[in-house]
PDB file of C-alpha atoms in Angstrom:
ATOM      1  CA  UNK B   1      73.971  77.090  88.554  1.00 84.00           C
ATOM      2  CA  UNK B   2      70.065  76.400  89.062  1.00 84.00           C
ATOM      3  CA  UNK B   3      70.251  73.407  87.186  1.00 92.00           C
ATOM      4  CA  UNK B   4      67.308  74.931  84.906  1.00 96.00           C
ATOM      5  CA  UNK B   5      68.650  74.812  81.034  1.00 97.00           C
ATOM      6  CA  UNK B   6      67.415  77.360  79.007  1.00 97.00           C
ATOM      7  CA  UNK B   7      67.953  77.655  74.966  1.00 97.00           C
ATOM      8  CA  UNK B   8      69.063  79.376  73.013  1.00 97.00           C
ATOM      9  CA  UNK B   9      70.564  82.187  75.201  1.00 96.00           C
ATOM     10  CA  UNK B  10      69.762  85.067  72.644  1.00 97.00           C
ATOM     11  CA  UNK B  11      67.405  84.811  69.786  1.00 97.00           C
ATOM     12  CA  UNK B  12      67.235  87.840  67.060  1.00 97.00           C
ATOM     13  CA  UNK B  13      64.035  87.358  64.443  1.00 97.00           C
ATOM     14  CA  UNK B  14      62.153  89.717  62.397  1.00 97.00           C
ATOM     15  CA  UNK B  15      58.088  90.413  62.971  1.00 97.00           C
ATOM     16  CA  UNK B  16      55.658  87.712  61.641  1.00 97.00           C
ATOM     17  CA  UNK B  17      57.955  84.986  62.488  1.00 97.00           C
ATOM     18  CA  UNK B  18      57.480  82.097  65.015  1.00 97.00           C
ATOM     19  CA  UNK B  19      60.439  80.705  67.629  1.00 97.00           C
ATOM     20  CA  UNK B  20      60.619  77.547  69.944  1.00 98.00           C
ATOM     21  CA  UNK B  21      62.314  78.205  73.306  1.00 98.00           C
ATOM     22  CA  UNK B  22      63.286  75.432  75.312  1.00 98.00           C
ATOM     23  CA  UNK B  23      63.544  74.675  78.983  1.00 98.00           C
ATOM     24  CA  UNK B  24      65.475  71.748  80.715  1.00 98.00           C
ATOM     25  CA  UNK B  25      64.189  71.587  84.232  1.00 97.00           C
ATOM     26  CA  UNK B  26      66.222  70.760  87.232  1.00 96.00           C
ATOM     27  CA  UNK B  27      66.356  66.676  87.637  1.00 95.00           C
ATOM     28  CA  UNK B  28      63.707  65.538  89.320  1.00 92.00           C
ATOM     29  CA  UNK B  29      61.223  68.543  89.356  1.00 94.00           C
ATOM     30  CA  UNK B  30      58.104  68.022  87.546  1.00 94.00           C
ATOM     31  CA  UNK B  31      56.456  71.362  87.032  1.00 94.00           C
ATOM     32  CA  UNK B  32      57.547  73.885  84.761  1.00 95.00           C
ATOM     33  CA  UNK B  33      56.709  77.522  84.442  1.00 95.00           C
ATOM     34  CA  UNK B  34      57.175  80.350  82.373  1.00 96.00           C
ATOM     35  CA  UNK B  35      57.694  84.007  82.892  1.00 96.00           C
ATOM     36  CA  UNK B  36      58.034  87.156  80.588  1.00 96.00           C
ATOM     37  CA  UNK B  37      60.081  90.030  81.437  1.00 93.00           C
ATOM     38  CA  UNK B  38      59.824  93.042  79.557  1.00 89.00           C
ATOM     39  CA  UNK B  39      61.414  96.062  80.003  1.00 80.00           C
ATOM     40  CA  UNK B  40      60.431  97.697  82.700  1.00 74.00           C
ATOM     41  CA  UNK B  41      57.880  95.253  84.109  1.00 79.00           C
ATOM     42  CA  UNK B  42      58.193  92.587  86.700  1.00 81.00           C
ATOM     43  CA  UNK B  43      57.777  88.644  86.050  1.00 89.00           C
ATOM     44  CA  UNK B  44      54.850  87.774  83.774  1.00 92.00           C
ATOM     45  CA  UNK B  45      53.494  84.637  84.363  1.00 92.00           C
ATOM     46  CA  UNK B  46      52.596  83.107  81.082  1.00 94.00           C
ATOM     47  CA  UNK B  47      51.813  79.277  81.921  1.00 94.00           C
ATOM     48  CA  UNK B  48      52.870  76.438  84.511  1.00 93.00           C
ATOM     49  CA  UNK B  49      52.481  72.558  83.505  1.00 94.00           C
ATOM     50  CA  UNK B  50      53.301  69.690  85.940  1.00 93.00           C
ATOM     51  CA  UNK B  51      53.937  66.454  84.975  1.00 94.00           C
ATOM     52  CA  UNK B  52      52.944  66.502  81.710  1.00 94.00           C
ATOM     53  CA  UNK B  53      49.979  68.688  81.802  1.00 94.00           C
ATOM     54  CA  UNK B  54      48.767  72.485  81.740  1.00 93.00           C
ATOM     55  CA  UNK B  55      48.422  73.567  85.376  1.00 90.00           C
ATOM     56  CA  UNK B  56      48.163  77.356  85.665  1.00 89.00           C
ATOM     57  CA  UNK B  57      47.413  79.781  82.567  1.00 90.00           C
ATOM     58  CA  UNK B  58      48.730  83.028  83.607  1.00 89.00           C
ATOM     59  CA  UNK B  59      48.598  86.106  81.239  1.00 83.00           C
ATOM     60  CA  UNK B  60      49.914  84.245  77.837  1.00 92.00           C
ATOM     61  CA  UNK B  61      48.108  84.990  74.352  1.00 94.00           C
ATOM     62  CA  UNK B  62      46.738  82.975  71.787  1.00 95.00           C
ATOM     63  CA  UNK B  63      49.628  83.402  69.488  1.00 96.00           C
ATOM     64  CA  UNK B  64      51.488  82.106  72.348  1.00 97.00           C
ATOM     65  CA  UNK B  65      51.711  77.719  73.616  1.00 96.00           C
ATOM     66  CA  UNK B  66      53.411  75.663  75.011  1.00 97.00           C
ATOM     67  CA  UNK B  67      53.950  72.086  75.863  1.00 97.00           C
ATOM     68  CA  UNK B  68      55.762  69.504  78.423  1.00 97.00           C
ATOM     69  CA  UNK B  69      56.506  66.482  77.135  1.00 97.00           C
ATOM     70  CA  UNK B  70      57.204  62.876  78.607  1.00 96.00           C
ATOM     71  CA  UNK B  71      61.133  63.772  79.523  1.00 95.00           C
ATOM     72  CA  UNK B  72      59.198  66.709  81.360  1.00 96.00           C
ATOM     73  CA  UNK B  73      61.621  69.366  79.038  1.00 97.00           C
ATOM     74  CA  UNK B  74      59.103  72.020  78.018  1.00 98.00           C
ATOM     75  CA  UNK B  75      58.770  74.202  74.869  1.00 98.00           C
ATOM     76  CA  UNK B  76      57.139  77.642  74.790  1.00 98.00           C
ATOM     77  CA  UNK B  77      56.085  78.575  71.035  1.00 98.00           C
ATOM     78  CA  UNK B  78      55.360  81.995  69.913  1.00 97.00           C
ATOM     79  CA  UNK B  79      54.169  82.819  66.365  1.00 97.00           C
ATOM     80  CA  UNK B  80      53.037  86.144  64.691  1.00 97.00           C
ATOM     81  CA  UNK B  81      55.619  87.903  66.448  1.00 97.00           C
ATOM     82  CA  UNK B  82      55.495  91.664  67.169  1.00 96.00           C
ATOM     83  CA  UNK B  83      58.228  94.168  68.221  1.00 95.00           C
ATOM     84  CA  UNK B  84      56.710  93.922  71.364  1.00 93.00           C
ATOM     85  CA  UNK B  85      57.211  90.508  72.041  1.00 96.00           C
ATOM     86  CA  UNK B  86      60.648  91.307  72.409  1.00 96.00           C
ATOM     87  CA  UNK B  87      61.537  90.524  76.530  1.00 96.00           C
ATOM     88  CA  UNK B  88      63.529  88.183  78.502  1.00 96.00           C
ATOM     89  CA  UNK B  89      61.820  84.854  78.856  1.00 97.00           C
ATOM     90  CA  UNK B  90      62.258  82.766  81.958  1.00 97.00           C
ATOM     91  CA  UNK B  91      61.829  79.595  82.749  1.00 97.00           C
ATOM     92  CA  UNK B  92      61.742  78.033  86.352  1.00 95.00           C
ATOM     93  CA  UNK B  93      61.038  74.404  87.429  1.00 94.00           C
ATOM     94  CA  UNK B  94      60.075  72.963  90.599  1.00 91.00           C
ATOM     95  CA  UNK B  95      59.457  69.431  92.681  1.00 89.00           C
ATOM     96  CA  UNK B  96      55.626  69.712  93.141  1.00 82.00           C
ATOM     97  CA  UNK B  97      52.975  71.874  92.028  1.00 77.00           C
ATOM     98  CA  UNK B  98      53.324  74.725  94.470  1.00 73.00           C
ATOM     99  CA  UNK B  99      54.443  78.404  94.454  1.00 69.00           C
ATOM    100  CA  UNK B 100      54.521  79.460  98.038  1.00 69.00           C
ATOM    101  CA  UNK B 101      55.837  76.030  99.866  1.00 64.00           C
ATOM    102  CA  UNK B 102      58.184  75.089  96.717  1.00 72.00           C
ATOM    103  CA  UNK B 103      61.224  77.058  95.726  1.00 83.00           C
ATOM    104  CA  UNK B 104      61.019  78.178  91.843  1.00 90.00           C
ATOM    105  CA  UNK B 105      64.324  77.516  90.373  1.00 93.00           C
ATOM    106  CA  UNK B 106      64.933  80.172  87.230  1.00 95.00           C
ATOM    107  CA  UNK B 107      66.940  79.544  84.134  1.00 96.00           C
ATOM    108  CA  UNK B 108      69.185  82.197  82.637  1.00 96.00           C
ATOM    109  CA  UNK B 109      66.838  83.211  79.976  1.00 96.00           C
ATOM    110  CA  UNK B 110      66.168  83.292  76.895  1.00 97.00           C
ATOM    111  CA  UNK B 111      66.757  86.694  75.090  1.00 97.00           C
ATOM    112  CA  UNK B 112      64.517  87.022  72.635  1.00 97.00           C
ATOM    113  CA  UNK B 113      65.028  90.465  70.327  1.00 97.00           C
ATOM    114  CA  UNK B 114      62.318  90.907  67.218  1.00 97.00           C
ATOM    115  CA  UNK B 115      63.130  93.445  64.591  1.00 95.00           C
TER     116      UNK B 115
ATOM    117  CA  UNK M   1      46.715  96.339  86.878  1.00 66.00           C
ATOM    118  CA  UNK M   2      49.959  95.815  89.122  1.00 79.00           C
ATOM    119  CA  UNK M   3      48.647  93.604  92.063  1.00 90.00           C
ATOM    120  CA  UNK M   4      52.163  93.142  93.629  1.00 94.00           C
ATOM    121  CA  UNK M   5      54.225  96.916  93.767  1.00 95.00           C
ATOM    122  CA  UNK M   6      57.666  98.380  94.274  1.00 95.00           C
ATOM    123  CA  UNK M   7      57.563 101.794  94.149  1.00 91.00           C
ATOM    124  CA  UNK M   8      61.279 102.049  94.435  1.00 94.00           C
ATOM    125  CA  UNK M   9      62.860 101.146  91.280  1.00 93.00           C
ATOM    126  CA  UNK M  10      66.531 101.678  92.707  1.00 96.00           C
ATOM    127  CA  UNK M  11      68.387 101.947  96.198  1.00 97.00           C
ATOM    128  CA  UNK M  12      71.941 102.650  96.967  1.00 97.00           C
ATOM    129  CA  UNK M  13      73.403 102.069 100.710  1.00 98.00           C
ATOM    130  CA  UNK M  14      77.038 102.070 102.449  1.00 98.00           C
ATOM    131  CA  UNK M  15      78.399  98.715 102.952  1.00 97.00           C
ATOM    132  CA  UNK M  16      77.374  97.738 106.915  1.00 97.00           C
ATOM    133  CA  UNK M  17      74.023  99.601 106.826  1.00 97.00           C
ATOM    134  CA  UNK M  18      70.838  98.537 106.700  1.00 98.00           C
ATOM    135  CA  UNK M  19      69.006  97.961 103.106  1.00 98.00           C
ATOM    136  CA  UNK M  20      65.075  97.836 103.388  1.00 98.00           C
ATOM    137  CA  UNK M  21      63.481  96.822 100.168  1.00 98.00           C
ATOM    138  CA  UNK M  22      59.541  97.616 100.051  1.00 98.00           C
ATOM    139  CA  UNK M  23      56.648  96.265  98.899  1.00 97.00           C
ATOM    140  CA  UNK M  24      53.109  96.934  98.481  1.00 97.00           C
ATOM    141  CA  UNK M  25      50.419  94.778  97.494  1.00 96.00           C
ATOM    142  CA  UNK M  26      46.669  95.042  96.773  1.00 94.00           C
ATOM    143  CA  UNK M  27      44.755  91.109  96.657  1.00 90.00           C
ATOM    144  CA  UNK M  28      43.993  90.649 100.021  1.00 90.00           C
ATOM    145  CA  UNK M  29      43.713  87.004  98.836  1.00 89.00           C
ATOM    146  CA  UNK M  30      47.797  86.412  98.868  1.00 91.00           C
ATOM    147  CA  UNK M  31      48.987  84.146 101.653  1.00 89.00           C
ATOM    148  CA  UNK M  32      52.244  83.380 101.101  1.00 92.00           C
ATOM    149  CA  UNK M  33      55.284  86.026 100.038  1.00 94.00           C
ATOM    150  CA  UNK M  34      58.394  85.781  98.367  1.00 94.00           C
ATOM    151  CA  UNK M  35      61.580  87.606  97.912  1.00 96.00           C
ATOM    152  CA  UNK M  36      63.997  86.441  94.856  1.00 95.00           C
ATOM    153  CA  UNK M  37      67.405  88.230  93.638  1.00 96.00           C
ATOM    154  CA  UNK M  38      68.804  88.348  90.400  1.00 95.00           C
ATOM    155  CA  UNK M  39      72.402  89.061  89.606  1.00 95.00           C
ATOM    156  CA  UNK M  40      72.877  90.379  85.736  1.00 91.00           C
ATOM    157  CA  UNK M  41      72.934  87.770  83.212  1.00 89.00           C
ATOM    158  CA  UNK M  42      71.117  85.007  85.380  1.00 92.00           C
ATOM    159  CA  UNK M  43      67.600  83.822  86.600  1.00 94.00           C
ATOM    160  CA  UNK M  44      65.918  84.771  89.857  1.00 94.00           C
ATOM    161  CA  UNK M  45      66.971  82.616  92.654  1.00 95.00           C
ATOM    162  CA  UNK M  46      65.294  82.465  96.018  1.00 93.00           C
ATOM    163  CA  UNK M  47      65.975  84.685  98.907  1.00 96.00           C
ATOM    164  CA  UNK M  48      63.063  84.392 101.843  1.00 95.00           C
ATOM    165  CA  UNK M  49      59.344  83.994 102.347  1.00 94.00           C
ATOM    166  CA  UNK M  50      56.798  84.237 104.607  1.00 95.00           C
ATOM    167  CA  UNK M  51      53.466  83.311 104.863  1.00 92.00           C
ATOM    168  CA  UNK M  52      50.584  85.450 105.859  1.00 92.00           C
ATOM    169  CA  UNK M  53      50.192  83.499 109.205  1.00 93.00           C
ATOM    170  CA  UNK M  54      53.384  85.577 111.021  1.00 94.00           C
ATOM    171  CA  UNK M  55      54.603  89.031 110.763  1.00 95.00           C
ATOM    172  CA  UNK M  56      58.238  88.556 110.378  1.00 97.00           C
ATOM    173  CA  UNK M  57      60.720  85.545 109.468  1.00 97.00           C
ATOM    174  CA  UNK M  58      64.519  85.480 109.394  1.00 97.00           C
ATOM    175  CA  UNK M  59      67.394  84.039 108.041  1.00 96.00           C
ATOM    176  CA  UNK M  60      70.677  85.092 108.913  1.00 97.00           C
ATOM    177  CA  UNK M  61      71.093  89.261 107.358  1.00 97.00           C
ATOM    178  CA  UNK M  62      68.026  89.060 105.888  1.00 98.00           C
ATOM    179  CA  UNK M  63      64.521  89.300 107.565  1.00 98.00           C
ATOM    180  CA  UNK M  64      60.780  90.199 106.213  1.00 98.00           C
ATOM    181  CA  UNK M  65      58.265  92.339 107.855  1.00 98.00           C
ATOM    182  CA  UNK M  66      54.762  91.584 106.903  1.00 97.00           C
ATOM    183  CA  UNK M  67      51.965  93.950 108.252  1.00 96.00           C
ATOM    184  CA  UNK M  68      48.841  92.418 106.719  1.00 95.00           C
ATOM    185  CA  UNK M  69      46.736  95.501 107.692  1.00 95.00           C
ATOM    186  CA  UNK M  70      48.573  97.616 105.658  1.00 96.00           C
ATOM    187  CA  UNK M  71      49.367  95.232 103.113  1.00 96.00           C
ATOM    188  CA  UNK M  72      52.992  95.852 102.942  1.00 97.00           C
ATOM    189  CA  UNK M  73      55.814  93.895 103.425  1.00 96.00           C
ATOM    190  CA  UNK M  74      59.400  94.698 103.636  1.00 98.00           C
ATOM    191  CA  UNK M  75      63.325  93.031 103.369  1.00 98.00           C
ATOM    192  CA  UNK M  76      65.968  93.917 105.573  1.00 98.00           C
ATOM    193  CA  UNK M  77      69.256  93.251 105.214  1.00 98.00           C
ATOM    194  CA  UNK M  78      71.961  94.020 108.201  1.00 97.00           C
ATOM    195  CA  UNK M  79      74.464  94.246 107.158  1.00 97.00           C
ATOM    196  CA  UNK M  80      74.566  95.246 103.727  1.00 98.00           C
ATOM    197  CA  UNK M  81      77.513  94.038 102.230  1.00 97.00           C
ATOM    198  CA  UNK M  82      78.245  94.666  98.189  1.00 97.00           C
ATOM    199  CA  UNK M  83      77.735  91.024  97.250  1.00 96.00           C
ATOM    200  CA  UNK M  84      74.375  91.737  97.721  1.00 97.00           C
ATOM    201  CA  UNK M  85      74.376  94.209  94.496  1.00 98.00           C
ATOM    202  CA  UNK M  86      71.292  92.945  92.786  1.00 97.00           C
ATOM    203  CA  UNK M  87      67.719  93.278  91.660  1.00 96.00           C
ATOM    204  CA  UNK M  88      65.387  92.320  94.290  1.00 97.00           C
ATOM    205  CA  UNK M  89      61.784  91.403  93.402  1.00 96.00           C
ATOM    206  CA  UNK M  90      58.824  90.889  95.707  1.00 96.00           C
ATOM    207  CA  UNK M  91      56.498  88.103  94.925  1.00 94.00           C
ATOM    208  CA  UNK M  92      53.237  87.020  96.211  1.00 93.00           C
ATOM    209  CA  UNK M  93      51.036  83.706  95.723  1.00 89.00           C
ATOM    210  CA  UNK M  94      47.293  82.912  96.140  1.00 83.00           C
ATOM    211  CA  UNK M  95      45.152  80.242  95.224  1.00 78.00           C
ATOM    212  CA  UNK M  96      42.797  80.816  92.067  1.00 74.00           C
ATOM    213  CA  UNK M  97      39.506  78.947  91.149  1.00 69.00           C
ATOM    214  CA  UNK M  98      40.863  75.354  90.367  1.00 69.00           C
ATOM    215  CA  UNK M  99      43.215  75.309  92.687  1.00 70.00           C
ATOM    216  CA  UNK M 100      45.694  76.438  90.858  1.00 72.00           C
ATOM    217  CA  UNK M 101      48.355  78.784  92.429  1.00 77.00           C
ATOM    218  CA  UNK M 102      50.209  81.118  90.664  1.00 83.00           C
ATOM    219  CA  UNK M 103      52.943  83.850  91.670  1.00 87.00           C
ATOM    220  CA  UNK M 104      52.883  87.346  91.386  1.00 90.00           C
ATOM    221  CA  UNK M 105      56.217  89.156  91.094  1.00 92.00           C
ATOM    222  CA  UNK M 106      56.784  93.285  91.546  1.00 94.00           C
ATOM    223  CA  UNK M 107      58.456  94.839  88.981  1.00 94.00           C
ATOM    224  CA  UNK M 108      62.292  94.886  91.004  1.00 95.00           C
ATOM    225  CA  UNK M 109      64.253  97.037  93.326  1.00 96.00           C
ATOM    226  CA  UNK M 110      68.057  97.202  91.996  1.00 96.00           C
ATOM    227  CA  UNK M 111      70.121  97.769  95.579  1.00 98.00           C
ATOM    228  CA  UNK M 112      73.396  98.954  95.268  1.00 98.00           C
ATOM    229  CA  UNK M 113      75.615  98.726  98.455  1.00 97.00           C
ATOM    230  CA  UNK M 114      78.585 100.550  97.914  1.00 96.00           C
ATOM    231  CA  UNK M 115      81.918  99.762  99.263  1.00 93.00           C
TER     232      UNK M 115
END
């Protein structure tokens, strides 16, 4: 167990719609990043915030956001959906705001499946 | 445009042999690389890194080549053992304008070590 909560598990909507995933991070670890996989491609990074506050933007579109708020749980919105929005999104937290000297610590994922 | 590759999407190897995972990568700008495993139905967790400052760095069966010149880098595992049945994926960090740092993953070897 990573100690990164990720909801809901699986999420099944039809195209046009919008969904909230949610991310717990570990206790203690301030930033919070979050990564597409879809099939057949590697980690996407989408965004990172730490403490609070957008960090790194990595590859996310406009009808994608997300937020971090004061209990440092995060939220990754994504409206307008199209079929091929439909991946596996991660979420990963760590201590400080570094990739290379910081462990990531991944959730289980999120599922997301739109019809 | 894939900055981070493995060109090997799957391996297989007998239990007690070696396993080399490869990876290729193209910003001469990384300095610090990462190795992660994920078993099915969880996140990535964190294997082994190295930074661009030393050619190799081990711990325990695992070890990572990195030949800067060729921009390659490589994880070997002695020996395999069937536990270690997973997808691997490469990753490798830089820092962008802003100072922001952000991690690059390949798209995943799956290793299977057979009993």
């Amino acid at each position: 167990d990573s100690g990164v909560t990720q909801t809901p598990k699986h999420l099944i909507t039809a195209t046009g719609q919008r969904v909230t995933l949610r991310c717990s991070p570990r206790s203690g670890d301030l930033s919070v990043y979050w990564y597409q996989q879809s099939l057949d491609q590697g980690l996407q990074f989408l965004i990172q915030y730490y403490n609070g506050e957008e960090r790194a933007k990595g590859n996310i579109l406009e009808r994608f956001s997300a937020q971090q708020f004061p209990d440092l749980h995060s939220e990754l919105n994504l409206s307008s959906l199209e079929l091929g929005d439909s991946a596996l999104y991660f979420c990963a937290s760590s201590v400080g705001v570094g990739v290379s000297n910081e462990k990531l610590f991944f959730g289980s994922g999120t599922q997301l499946s739109v019809l | 445009d894939q900055q981070v590759k493995q060109n090997s999407p799957s391996l297989s190897v007998q239990e007690g042999r070696i396993s080399i995972l490869n990876c290729d990568y193209t910003n001469s700008m990384f300095d610090y690389f990462l190795w992660y495993k994920k078993y099915p139905a969880e996140g990535p967790t964190f294997l082994i890194s190295i930074s661009s400052i030393k050619d190799k760095n081990e711990d325990g069966r695992f070890t990572v080549f990195l030949n800067k010149s060729a921009k390659h880098l490589s994880l070997h595992i002695v020996p395999s053992q069937p536990g270690d049945s997973a997808v691997y994926f490469c990753a490798a960090s830089a820092i962008y304008a802003g100072g922001s740092e952000k991690l690059v993953f390949g798209k995943g070897t799956k290793l299977t070590v057979n009993p």
